[in-house]
Short mmCIF file of C-alpha atoms in Angstrom, two decimals:
data_model
loop_
_atom_site.label_atom_id
_atom_site.label_comp_id
_atom_site.label_asym_id
_atom_site.label_seq_id
_atom_site.Cartn_x
_atom_site.Cartn_y
_atom_site.Cartn_z
CA MET D 1 0.00 0.00 0.00
CA ASP D 2 2.93 2.40 0.57
CA ASN D 3 4.78 1.63 -2.67
CA HIS D 4 3.62 4.92 -4.18
CA ARG D 5 5.76 6.84 -1.68
CA ALA D 6 8.91 5.64 -3.40
CA GLN D 7 7.95 7.66 -6.49
CA PRO D 8 9.69 11.02 -7.06
CA PRO D 9 7.61 13.89 -5.60
CA LEU D 10 5.57 16.05 -7.96
CA HIS D 11 5.43 19.83 -7.74
CA ARG D 12 3.77 22.66 -9.62
CA PRO D 13 6.07 24.55 -12.02
CA ASP D 14 6.39 27.35 -9.45
CA GLY D 15 7.60 24.83 -6.86
CA GLY D 16 4.40 24.80 -4.85
CA PRO D 17 2.53 21.62 -3.93
CA VAL D 18 0.08 20.05 -6.37
CA ARG D 19 -3.56 20.84 -5.50
CA VAL D 20 -6.17 18.08 -5.73
CA LEU D 21 -9.92 18.32 -5.13
CA VAL D 22 -11.71 15.05 -4.21
CA ILE D 23 -15.47 15.10 -4.92
CA ASP D 24 -17.38 12.17 -3.44
CA ASP D 25 -20.25 11.76 -0.97
CA GLU D 26 -18.70 8.73 0.79
CA PRO D 27 -16.88 10.12 3.88
CA ASP D 28 -14.74 7.02 4.45
CA LEU D 29 -13.56 6.99 0.85
CA THR D 30 -12.72 10.69 0.77
CA GLU D 31 -10.81 10.33 4.05
CA VAL D 32 -8.68 7.49 2.65
CA LEU D 33 -8.02 9.32 -0.62
CA ALA D 34 -7.22 12.60 1.12
CA GLY D 35 -4.73 10.84 3.37
CA ALA D 36 -2.99 9.13 0.46
CA LEU D 37 -2.82 12.32 -1.61
CA SER D 38 -1.53 14.32 1.36
CA GLY D 39 1.14 11.64 1.74
CA GLU D 40 2.35 12.66 -1.73
CA GLY D 41 2.99 16.13 -0.36
CA TRP D 42 -0.05 17.53 -2.19
CA GLN D 43 -2.65 19.98 -0.91
CA VAL D 44 -6.07 18.31 -0.75
CA ARG D 45 -9.63 19.61 -0.41
CA THR D 46 -12.78 17.51 -0.37
CA ALA D 47 -16.42 18.12 -1.28
CA ALA D 48 -19.48 15.89 -0.82
CA ASP D 49 -21.77 17.41 -3.47
CA GLY D 50 -21.61 19.27 -6.74
CA ALA D 51 -22.48 22.74 -5.48
CA SER D 52 -19.84 22.78 -2.74
CA ALA D 53 -17.34 21.20 -5.15
CA LEU D 54 -17.75 24.02 -7.67
CA ALA D 55 -17.49 26.66 -4.93
CA THR D 56 -14.34 25.01 -3.57
CA ALA D 57 -12.83 24.75 -7.06
CA ARG D 58 -13.28 28.50 -7.64
CA GLU D 59 -11.44 29.30 -4.41
CA PHE D 60 -8.87 26.47 -4.37
CA ARG D 61 -8.08 26.33 -8.12
CA PRO D 62 -7.04 22.65 -8.18
CA ASP D 63 -4.57 21.12 -10.63
CA ALA D 64 -6.47 17.82 -10.58
CA VAL D 65 -9.94 16.64 -9.57
CA VAL D 66 -11.04 13.15 -8.50
CA LEU D 67 -14.74 13.09 -9.39
CA ASP D 68 -17.56 10.68 -8.52
CA TRP D 69 -20.31 10.36 -11.11
CA MET D 70 -23.23 10.03 -8.67
CA LEU D 71 -23.55 12.99 -6.30
CA PRO D 72 -26.55 14.02 -4.15
CA ASP D 73 -27.44 17.22 -6.03
CA MET D 74 -26.13 16.80 -9.59
CA ASP D 75 -24.34 14.20 -11.65
CA GLY D 76 -20.61 14.22 -12.26
CA LEU D 77 -21.01 15.12 -15.94
CA ARG D 78 -22.66 18.41 -15.02
CA VAL D 79 -19.95 19.13 -12.45
CA LEU D 80 -17.32 18.37 -15.10
CA ARG D 81 -18.91 20.74 -17.61
CA GLU D 82 -18.92 23.54 -15.03
CA LEU D 83 -15.32 22.84 -14.07
CA ARG D 84 -14.21 22.91 -17.70
CA ARG D 85 -16.04 26.21 -18.26
CA GLU D 86 -13.93 27.89 -15.59
CA ALA D 87 -10.67 25.90 -15.69
CA ARG D 88 -10.09 24.07 -18.95
CA GLU D 89 -6.61 22.92 -18.00
CA VAL D 90 -7.60 21.02 -14.81
CA CYS D 91 -7.03 17.23 -14.92
CA VAL D 92 -10.18 15.25 -14.14
CA LEU D 93 -10.16 11.60 -13.05
CA PHE D 94 -13.56 9.91 -12.75
CA LEU D 95 -13.73 7.50 -9.79
CA THR D 96 -17.11 5.79 -9.87
CA ALA D 97 -19.07 2.57 -9.50
CA ARG D 98 -20.50 3.03 -12.99
CA ASP D 99 -18.46 0.52 -14.96
CA ALA D 100 -20.42 0.08 -18.19
CA VAL D 101 -18.47 0.79 -21.39
CA GLU D 102 -21.01 3.44 -22.43
CA ASP D 103 -20.45 5.24 -19.10
CA ARG D 104 -16.69 5.30 -19.67
CA ILE D 105 -17.22 6.66 -23.15
CA ALA D 106 -19.65 9.32 -21.87
CA GLY D 107 -17.23 10.40 -19.14
CA ILE D 108 -14.26 10.74 -21.47
CA THR D 109 -16.36 12.38 -24.20
CA ALA D 110 -17.63 14.95 -21.69
CA GLY D 111 -14.05 16.00 -20.98
CA GLY D 112 -12.79 13.56 -18.36
CA ASP D 113 -9.11 12.69 -18.70
CA ASP D 114 -9.25 9.21 -17.17
CA TYR D 115 -11.71 6.77 -15.62
CA VAL D 116 -11.26 4.33 -12.70
CA THR D 117 -14.08 2.15 -11.39
CA LYS D 118 -14.92 1.22 -7.79
CA PRO D 119 -13.72 -0.86 -6.02
CA PHE D 120 -10.32 0.52 -6.88
CA SER D 121 -6.65 0.15 -6.10
CA LEU D 122 -5.28 3.17 -4.26
CA GLU D 123 -1.93 2.72 -6.02
CA GLU D 124 -3.67 2.79 -9.40
CA VAL D 125 -5.49 6.03 -8.61
CA LEU D 126 -2.23 7.67 -7.51
CA ALA D 127 -0.41 6.38 -10.60
CA ARG D 128 -3.16 7.66 -12.91
CA LEU D 129 -3.09 11.10 -11.25
CA ARG D 130 0.69 11.33 -11.52
CA GLY D 131 0.49 10.42 -15.19
CA LEU D 132 -2.20 13.02 -15.88
CA LEU D 133 -0.26 15.76 -14.11
CA ARG D 134 2.98 14.96 -15.92
CA ARG D 135 1.29 14.86 -19.33
CA ALA D 136 -0.49 18.14 -18.63
CA GLY D 137 2.87 19.78 -17.90
CA MET D 138 1.55 21.25 -14.66
CA ALA D 139 3.87 19.27 -12.41
CA SER D 140 7.39 17.98 -12.62
CA ALA D 141 9.41 15.44 -10.68
CA PRO D 142 12.49 17.44 -9.71
CA GLY D 143 14.37 14.66 -7.95
CA ARG D 144 17.10 16.20 -5.82
CA HIS D 145 16.58 19.79 -6.87
CA ARG D 146 18.74 22.67 -5.69
CA LEU D 147 17.85 26.34 -5.97
CA THR D 148 20.54 29.00 -5.72
CA VAL D 149 20.21 32.77 -5.44
CA GLY D 150 23.54 34.38 -4.63
CA GLU D 151 24.87 32.81 -1.44
CA LEU D 152 21.43 31.41 -0.57
CA THR D 153 20.84 27.75 -1.45
CA MET D 154 17.86 25.42 -1.03
CA ASP D 155 17.79 21.63 -1.35
CA GLU D 156 14.10 21.02 -2.05
CA GLU D 157 14.18 17.29 -1.39
CA ALA D 158 16.20 17.47 1.83
CA ARG D 159 14.31 20.66 2.77
CA GLU D 160 17.57 22.29 3.78
CA VAL D 161 18.37 25.99 3.41
CA ARG D 162 21.79 27.60 3.77
CA ARG D 163 23.06 31.14 3.50
CA GLY D 164 26.80 31.46 3.10
CA GLY D 165 27.12 27.80 4.09
CA ALA D 166 25.28 28.24 7.40
CA VAL D 167 22.09 26.20 7.88
CA VAL D 168 18.92 28.25 8.28
CA GLU D 169 16.11 26.49 10.19
CA LEU D 170 12.67 27.24 8.72
CA SER D 171 9.12 26.19 9.50
CA ARG D 172 7.13 24.47 6.75
CA THR D 173 5.33 27.69 5.75
CA GLU D 174 8.54 29.73 5.84
CA PHE D 175 10.18 27.12 3.60
CA GLU D 176 7.33 27.26 1.04
CA LEU D 177 7.41 31.06 1.04
CA LEU D 178 11.17 31.15 0.52
CA ARG D 179 10.92 28.51 -2.22
CA PHE D 180 8.44 30.67 -4.12
CA LEU D 181 10.74 33.69 -3.78
CA MET D 182 13.79 31.67 -4.87
CA ARG D 183 11.98 30.31 -7.91
CA ASN D 184 11.31 33.90 -8.94
CA PRO D 185 14.56 35.81 -8.16
CA ARG D 186 14.65 39.52 -9.02
CA ARG D 187 10.93 39.39 -9.79
CA VAL D 188 8.53 41.50 -7.74
CA LEU D 189 5.82 39.23 -6.30
CA SER D 190 2.58 40.75 -5.06
CA LYS D 191 0.89 39.74 -1.83
CA GLU D 192 -1.94 38.30 -3.93
CA GLN D 193 0.49 36.04 -5.84
CA ILE D 194 2.18 34.91 -2.64
CA LEU D 195 -1.13 34.09 -0.94
CA ASP D 196 -2.26 32.13 -3.99
CA ARG D 197 0.93 30.07 -4.31
CA VAL D 198 1.87 29.54 -0.65
CA TRP D 199 -1.48 29.50 1.15
CA ALA D 200 -3.89 28.85 -1.78
CA TYR D 201 -6.09 31.71 -0.52
CA ASP D 202 -8.01 34.20 -2.61
CA PHE D 203 -6.81 37.69 -1.73
CA GLY D 204 -9.21 39.36 0.68
CA GLY D 205 -7.80 41.20 3.66
CA ARG D 206 -5.11 38.63 4.42
CA ALA D 207 -2.13 40.82 3.55
CA HIS D 208 -1.06 40.74 7.19
CA VAL D 209 -0.33 36.99 6.85
CA VAL D 210 2.21 37.66 4.10
CA GLU D 211 3.72 40.60 5.98
CA LEU D 212 4.08 38.48 9.11
CA TYR D 213 5.86 35.60 7.37
CA ILE D 214 8.09 37.93 5.35
CA SER D 215 9.20 39.40 8.69
CA TYR D 216 9.89 35.89 10.02
CA LEU D 217 12.00 35.09 6.94
CA ARG D 218 13.95 38.32 7.19
CA LYS D 219 14.91 37.56 10.78
CA LYS D 220 16.30 34.18 9.69
CA ILE D 221 17.70 34.95 6.22
CA ASP D 222 18.84 38.57 6.50
CA ALA D 223 19.67 38.98 10.21
CA GLY D 224 23.13 40.53 10.54
CA ARG D 225 23.70 40.32 6.78
CA THR D 226 23.10 42.44 3.69
CA PRO D 227 19.35 42.12 3.03
CA MET D 228 18.21 39.86 0.19
CA ILE D 229 14.46 40.23 0.74
CA HIS D 230 13.28 43.70 -0.31
CA THR D 231 9.93 45.48 -0.12
CA VAL D 232 8.81 47.31 -3.26
CA ARG D 233 6.33 49.80 -1.89
CA GLY D 234 2.84 49.35 -3.25
CA LEU D 235 3.83 46.30 -5.32
CA GLY D 236 5.15 43.47 -3.14
CA TYR D 237 8.45 41.75 -2.40
CA VAL D 238 11.52 40.69 -4.32
CA LEU D 239 14.46 38.39 -3.53
CA LYS D 240 17.79 39.58 -4.92
CA PRO D 241 21.35 38.31 -4.40
CA ASP D 242 23.66 40.21 -2.09
CA PRO D 243 25.54 42.50 -4.55
CA SER D 244 28.75 42.02 -2.59
#
């Protein structure tokens, strides 16, 4: 059951975790799936009906969706059509008890990318999702990936950060924030962009969260050194190498 964990981790192109929305009205099933997907290092949301699924998708903006055909308020085909209207690039994997050939054809014809029937193998679902994400170009398996900006280095797999050779201890959120900055050196990133990539929030009065974590990072990255994290007033933040 744990063989999937030996696979290389997948990430979004910006370095953030893959986002998956699981839509199913069986609580036990969604709990198992959410646990397995979280074990991949992915961000997971769940929904038990079509209406809440569409609302969650608008806020969460998933990279992939695991979709049941039979939901309490609408069928999966209608949910799929609505998802495609707002996010054509999202990968959609049907996971359903409907196993007739005509159902498979209908699901794929409606815009589904793949189709797995219940009862299912957890490893197969994970493998299918990885394949969809890779083919869509929205995620990559970086292996042992190192980021370098000036004297600042990050080993993404080991989750180790150093500045000038000295290890910098970061919390999980601080690490994700710094990774986003390091993947976009010399580029001004707005608070909205940072919230979307690091916290997956829509912007709406949460600027203080970004400001707080930028201050945490500065104390650990820039303390006693030439600053690398800069505020661009009215625009956002930028990470630049120490010019010295």
